[in-house]
CSV table of C-alpha atoms in Angstrom, one decimal:
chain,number,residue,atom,x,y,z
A,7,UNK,CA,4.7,30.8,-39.1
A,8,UNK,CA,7.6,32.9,-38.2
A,9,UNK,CA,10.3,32.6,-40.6
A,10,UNK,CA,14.2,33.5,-40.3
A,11,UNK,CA,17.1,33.4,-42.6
A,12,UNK,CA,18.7,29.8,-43.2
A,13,UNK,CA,22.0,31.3,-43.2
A,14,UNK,CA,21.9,32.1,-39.8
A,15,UNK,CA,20.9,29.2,-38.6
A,16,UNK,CA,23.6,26.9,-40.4
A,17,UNK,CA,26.5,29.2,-39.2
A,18,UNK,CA,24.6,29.0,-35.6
A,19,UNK,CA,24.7,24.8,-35.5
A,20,UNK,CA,28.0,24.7,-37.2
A,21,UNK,CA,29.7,27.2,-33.9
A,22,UNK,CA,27.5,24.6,-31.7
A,23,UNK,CA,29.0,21.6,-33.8
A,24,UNK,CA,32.8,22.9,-33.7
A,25,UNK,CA,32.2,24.0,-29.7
A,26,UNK,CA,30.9,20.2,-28.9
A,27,UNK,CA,33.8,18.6,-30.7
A,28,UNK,CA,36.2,21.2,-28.7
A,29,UNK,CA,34.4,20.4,-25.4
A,30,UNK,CA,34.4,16.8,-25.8
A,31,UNK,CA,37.0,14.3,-26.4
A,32,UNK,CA,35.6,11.4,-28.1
A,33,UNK,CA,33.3,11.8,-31.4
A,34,UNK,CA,31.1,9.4,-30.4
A,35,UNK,CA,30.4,11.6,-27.6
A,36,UNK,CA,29.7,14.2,-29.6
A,37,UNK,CA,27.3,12.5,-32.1
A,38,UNK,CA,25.5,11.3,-28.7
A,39,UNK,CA,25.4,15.0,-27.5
A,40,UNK,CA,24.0,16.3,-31.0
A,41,UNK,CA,21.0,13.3,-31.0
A,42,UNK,CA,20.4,14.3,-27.2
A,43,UNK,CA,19.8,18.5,-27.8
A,44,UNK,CA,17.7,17.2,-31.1
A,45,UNK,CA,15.8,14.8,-28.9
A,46,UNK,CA,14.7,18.0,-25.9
A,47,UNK,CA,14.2,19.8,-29.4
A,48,UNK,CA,12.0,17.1,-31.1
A,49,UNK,CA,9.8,17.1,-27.6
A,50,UNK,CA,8.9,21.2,-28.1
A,51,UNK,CA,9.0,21.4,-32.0
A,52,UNK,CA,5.7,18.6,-32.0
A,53,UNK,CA,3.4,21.2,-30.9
A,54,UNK,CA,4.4,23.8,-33.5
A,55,UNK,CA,4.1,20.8,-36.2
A,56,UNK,CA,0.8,19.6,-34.6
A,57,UNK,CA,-0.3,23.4,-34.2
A,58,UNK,CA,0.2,24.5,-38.2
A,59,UNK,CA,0.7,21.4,-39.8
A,60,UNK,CA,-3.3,20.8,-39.9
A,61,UNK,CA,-2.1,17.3,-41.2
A,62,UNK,CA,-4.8,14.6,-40.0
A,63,UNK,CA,-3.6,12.0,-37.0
A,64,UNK,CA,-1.3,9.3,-39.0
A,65,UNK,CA,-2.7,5.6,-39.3
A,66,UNK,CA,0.4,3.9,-39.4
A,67,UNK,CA,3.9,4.2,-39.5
A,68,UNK,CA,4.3,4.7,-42.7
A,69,UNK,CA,2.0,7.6,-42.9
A,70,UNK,CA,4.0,9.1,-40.5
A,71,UNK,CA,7.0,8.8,-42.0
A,72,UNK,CA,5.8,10.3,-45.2
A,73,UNK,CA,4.4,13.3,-43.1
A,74,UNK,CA,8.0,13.3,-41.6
A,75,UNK,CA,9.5,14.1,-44.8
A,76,UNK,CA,7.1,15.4,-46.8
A,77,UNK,CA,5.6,18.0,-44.0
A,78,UNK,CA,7.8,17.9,-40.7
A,79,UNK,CA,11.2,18.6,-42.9
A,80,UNK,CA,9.3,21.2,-45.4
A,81,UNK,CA,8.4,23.1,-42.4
A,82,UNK,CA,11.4,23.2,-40.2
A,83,UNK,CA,14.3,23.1,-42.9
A,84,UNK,CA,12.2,24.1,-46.1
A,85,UNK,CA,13.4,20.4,-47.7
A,86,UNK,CA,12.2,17.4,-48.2
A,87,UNK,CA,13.0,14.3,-48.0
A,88,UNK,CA,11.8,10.5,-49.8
A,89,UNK,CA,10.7,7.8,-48.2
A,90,UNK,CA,12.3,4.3,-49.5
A,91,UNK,CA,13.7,0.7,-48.4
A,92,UNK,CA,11.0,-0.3,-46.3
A,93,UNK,CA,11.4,-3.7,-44.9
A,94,UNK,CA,8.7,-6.5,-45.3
A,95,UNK,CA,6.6,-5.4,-41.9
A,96,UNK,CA,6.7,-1.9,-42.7
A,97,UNK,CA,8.5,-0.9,-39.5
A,98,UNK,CA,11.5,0.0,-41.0
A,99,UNK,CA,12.6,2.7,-43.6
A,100,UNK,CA,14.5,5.2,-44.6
A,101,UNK,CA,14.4,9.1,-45.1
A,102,UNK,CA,16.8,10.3,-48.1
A,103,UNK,CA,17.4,14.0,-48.0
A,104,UNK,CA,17.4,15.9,-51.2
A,105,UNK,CA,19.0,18.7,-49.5
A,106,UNK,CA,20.5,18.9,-45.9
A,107,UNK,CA,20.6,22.7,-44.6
A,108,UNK,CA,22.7,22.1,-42.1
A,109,UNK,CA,25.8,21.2,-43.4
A,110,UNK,CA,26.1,24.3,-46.4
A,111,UNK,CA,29.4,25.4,-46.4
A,112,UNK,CA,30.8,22.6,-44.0
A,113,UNK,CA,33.8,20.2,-44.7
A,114,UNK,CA,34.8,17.7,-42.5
A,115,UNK,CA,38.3,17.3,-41.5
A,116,UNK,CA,40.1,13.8,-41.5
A,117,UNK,CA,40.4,13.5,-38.4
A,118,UNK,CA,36.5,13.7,-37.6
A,119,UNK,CA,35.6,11.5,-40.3
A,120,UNK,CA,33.2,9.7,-37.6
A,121,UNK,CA,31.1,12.6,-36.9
A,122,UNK,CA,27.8,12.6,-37.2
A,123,UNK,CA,27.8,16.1,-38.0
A,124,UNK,CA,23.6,16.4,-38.8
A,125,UNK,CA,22.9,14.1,-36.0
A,126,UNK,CA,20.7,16.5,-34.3
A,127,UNK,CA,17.9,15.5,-36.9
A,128,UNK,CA,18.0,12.2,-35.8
A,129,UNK,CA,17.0,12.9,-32.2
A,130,UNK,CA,14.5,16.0,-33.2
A,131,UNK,CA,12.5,13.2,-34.8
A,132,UNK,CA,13.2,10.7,-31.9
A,133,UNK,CA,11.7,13.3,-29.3
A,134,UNK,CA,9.2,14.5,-32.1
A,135,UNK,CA,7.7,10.9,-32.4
A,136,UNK,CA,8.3,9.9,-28.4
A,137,UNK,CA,5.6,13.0,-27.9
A,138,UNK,CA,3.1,11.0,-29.9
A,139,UNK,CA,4.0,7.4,-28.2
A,140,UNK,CA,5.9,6.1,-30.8
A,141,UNK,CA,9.7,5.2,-29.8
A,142,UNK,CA,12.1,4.8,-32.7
A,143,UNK,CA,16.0,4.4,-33.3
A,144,UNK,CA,17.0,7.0,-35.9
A,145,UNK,CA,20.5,7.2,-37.2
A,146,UNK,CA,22.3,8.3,-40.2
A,147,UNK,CA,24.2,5.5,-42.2
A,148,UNK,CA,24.8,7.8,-45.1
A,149,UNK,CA,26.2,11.0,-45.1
A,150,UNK,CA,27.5,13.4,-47.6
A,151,UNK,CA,30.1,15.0,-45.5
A,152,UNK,CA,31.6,11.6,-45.5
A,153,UNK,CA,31.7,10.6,-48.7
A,154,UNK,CA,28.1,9.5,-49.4
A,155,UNK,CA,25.8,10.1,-52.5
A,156,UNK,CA,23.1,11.1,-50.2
A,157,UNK,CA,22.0,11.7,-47.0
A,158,UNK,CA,20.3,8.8,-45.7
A,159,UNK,CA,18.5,8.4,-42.4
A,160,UNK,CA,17.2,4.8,-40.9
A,161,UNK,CA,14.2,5.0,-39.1
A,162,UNK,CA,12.9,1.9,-36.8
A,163,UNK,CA,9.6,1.7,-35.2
A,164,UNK,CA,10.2,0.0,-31.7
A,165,UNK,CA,6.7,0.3,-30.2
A,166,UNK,CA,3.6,2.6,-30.8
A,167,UNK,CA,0.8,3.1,-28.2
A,168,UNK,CA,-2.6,4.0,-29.5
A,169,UNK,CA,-2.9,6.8,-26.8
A,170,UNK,CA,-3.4,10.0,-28.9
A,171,UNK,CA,-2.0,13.5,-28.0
A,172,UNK,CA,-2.2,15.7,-26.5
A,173,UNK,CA,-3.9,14.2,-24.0
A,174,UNK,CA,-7.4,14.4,-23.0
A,175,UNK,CA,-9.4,14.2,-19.6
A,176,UNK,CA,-12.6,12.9,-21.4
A,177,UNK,CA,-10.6,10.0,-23.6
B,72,UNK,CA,17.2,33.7,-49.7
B,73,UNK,CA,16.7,30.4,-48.4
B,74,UNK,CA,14.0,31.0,-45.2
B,75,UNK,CA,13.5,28.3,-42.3
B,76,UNK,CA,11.1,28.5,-39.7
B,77,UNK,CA,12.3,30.1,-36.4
B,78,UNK,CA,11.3,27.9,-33.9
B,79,UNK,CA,13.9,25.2,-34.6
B,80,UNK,CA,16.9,28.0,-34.7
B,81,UNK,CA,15.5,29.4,-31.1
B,82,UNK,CA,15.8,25.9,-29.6
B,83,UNK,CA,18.9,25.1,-31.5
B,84,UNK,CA,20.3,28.5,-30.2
B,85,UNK,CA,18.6,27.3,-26.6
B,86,UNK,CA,20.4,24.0,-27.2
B,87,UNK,CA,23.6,25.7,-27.3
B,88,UNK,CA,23.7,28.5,-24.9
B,89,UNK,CA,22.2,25.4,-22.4
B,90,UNK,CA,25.8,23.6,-23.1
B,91,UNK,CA,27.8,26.4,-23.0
B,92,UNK,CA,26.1,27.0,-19.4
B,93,UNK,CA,26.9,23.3,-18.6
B,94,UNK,CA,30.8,22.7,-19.8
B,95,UNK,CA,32.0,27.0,-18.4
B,96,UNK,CA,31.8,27.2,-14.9
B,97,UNK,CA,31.8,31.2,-15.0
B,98,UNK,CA,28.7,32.6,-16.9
B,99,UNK,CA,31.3,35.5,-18.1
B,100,UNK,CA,33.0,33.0,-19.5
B,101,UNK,CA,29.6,32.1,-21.5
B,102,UNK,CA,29.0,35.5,-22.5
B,103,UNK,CA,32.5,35.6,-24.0
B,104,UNK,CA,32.1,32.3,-25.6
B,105,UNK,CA,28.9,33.8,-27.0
B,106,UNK,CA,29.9,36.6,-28.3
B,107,UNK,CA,33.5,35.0,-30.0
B,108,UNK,CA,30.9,32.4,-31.9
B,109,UNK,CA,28.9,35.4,-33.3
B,110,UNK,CA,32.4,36.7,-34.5
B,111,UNK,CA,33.2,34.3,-36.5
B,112,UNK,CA,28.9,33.7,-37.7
B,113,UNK,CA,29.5,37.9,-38.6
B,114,UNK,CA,32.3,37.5,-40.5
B,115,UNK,CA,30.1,35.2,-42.9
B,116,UNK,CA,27.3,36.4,-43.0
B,117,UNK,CA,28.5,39.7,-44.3
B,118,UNK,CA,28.7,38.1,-47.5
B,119,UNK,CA,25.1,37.4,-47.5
B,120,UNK,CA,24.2,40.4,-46.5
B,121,UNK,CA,26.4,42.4,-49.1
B,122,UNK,CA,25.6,39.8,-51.7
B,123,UNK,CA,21.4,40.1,-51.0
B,124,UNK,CA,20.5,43.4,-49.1
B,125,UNK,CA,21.3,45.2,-52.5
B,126,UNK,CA,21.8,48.6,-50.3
B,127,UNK,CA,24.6,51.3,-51.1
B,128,UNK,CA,28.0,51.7,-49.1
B,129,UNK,CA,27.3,53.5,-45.9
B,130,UNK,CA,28.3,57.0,-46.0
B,131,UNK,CA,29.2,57.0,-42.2
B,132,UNK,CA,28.6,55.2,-38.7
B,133,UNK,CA,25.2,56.7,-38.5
B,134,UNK,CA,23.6,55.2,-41.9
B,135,UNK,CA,25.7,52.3,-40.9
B,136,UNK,CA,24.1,51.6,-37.5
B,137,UNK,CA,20.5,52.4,-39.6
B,138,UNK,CA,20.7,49.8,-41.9
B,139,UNK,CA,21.9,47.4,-39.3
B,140,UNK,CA,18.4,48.1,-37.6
B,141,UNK,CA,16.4,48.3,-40.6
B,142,UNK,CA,18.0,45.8,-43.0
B,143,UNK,CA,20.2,43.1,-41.1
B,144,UNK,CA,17.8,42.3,-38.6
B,145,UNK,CA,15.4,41.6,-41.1
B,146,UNK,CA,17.3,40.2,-43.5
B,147,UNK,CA,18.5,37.7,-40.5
B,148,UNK,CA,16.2,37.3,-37.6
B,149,UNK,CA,13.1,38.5,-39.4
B,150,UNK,CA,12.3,41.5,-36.8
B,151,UNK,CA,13.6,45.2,-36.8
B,152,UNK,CA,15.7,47.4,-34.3
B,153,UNK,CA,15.2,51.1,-33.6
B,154,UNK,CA,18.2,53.4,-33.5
B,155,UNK,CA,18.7,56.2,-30.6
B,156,UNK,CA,20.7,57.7,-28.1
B,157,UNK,CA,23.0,58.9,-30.1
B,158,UNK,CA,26.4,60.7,-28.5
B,159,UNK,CA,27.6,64.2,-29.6
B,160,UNK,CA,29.7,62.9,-32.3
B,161,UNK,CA,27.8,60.4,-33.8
B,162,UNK,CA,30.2,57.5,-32.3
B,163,UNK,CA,28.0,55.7,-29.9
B,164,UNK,CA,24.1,54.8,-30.5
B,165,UNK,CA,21.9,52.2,-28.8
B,166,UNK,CA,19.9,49.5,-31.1
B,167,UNK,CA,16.8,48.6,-29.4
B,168,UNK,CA,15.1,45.6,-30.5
B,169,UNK,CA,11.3,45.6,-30.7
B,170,UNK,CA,11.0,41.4,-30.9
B,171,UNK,CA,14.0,39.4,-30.0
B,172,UNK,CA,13.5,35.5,-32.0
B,173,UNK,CA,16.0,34.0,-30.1
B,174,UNK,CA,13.9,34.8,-26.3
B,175,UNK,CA,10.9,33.0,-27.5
B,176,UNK,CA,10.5,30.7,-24.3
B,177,UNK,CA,13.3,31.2,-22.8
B,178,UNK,CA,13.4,32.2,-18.8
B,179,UNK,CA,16.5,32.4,-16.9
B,180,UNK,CA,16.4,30.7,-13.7
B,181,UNK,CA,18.1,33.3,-10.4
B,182,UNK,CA,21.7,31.6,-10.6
B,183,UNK,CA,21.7,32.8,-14.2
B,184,UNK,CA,21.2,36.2,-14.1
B,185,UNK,CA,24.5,37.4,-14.9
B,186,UNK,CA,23.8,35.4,-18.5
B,187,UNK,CA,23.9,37.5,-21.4
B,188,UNK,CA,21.9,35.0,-23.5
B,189,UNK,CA,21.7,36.9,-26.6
B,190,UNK,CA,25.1,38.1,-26.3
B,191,UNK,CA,25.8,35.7,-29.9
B,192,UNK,CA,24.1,39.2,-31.7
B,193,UNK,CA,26.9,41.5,-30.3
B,194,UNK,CA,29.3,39.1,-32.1
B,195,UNK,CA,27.8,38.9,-35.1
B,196,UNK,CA,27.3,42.3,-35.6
B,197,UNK,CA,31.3,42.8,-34.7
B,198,UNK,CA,32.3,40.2,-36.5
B,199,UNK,CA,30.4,41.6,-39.9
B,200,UNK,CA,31.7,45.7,-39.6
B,201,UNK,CA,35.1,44.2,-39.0
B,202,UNK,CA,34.7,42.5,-42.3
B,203,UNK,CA,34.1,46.2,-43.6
B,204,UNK,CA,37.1,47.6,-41.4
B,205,UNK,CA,34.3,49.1,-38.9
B,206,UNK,CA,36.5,48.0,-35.2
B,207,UNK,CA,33.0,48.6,-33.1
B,208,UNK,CA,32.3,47.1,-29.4
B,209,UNK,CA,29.1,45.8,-28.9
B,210,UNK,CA,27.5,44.8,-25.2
B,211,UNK,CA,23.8,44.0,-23.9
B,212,UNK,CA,23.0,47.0,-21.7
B,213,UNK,CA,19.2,46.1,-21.2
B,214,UNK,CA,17.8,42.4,-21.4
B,215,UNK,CA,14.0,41.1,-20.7
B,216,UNK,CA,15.3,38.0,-19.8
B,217,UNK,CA,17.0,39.9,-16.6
B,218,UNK,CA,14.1,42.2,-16.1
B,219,UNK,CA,14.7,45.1,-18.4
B,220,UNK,CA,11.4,46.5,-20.6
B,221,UNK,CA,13.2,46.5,-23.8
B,222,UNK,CA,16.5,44.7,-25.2
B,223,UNK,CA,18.8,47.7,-25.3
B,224,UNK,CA,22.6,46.8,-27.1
B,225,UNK,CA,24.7,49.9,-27.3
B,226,UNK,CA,27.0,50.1,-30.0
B,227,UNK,CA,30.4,52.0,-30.0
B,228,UNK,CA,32.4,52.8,-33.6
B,229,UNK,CA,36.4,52.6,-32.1
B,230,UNK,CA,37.6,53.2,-35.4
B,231,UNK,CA,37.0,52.8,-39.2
B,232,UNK,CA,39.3,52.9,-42.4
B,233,UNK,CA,38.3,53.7,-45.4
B,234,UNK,CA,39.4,50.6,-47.7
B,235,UNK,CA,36.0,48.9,-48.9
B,236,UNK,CA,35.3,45.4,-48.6
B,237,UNK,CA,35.4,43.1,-51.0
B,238,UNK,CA,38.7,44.6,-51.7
B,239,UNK,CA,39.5,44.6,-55.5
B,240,UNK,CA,42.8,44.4,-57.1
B,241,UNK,CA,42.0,47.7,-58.8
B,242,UNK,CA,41.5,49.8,-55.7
């Protein structure tokens, strides 16, 4: 697996970060932007999970959420995160990051207390899970950069098809 | 040094270069925009660099440009640069680039030829020697992406003091 400096990388999202809130009025707009590029990015990085991972298909949802944290964020961010708070039906949870590479050195100013600024993870996991026919919300509701203990993630299983992928003719 | 995989900075990189493309109207204006964020990404990463490469203060331009090849590139993008066409007076070299990370997948469609997509590496690399009073230029002059064999960025030293960085109260 080809590896690069982490350095790089935050500096690189922060310059996309700062150009989106230059480019764009509204915030909100922004944090919509940010889940948008994760979600196109989510699509692509599910064959390079699904290609070195050599994790077994996931039976439910919570076994994919614990490969999410435990495997999908060790790979791509070299963290992890814990799985907790699951509601009754097991459709609901949420990811806790020990560790959020993105936002080293960063410091949100007052006026952009509403930023999302990590919200690209959010739709990197939508677009991850969308490849494998499950469609979830995902959205931070805790955030260091604003204050938080943690960084918290809420994940919400809307529907799951059994169709594996990728795809094949003789299925 | 904290490593991440590459593929999620190449599509993060994608991500960005995709709405720089969108929001300029004028693809020079892009390369500019490029090439101002690698800046400001140089001017940081120096510190890393100076802090983890653990090599001696460059005796001139020439070891200089060397150890960006050697030990920059790999420190940061994980891949190496050779060093050639020198001028006369040791001044002006070229850096070719055996692997480029941030070109994994990447095509550019006709209306984008003009695109320096990597153009973010010239930056950095002026934004870092300016940290060590090194005022270089640094431009693209080959490119795969627009049909070149190799990616070719030629480097010119404009001038260089003789202060060294991080400056001490006891210089």
């Amino acid at each position: 697996m080809e590896m690069i400096n982490a350095e790089i990388f935050t500096l690189t999202y922060g310059s996309m970060v700062r150009q989106l809130v230059a480019d764009y009025e509204d915030v909100e707009e922004v944090n919509k932007q940010l889940d948008k590029m994760g979600f196109n990015i989510g699509q692509r990085l599910i064959d390079e999970y699904l290609a070195k991972s050599k994790t077994q298909r996931c039976s439910d949802f919570r076994e994919t959420a614990e490969k999410i944290a435990k495997v999908g964020f060790k790979m791509f961010l070299n963290t992890t995160a814990s799985v907790t708070n699951w509601n009754a039906d097991g459709t609901e949870c949420s990811l806790i990051l020990e560790d959020n590479p993105l936002t080293d050195f960063v410091e949100l100013p007052e006026q952009l207390s509403a930023l999302k600024y990590s919200n690209l993870l959010c739709g990197v996991i939508r677009g991850a899970l969308e490849m494998v026919n499950m469609d979830v919300e995902c959205s931070f509701v805790k955030d260091m950069l604003r204050g938080d203990d943690v960084y918290e993630m809420r994940l919400k299983l809307l529907s799951s098809s059994t169709e594996s992928y990728p795809f094949k003719d003789d299925d």
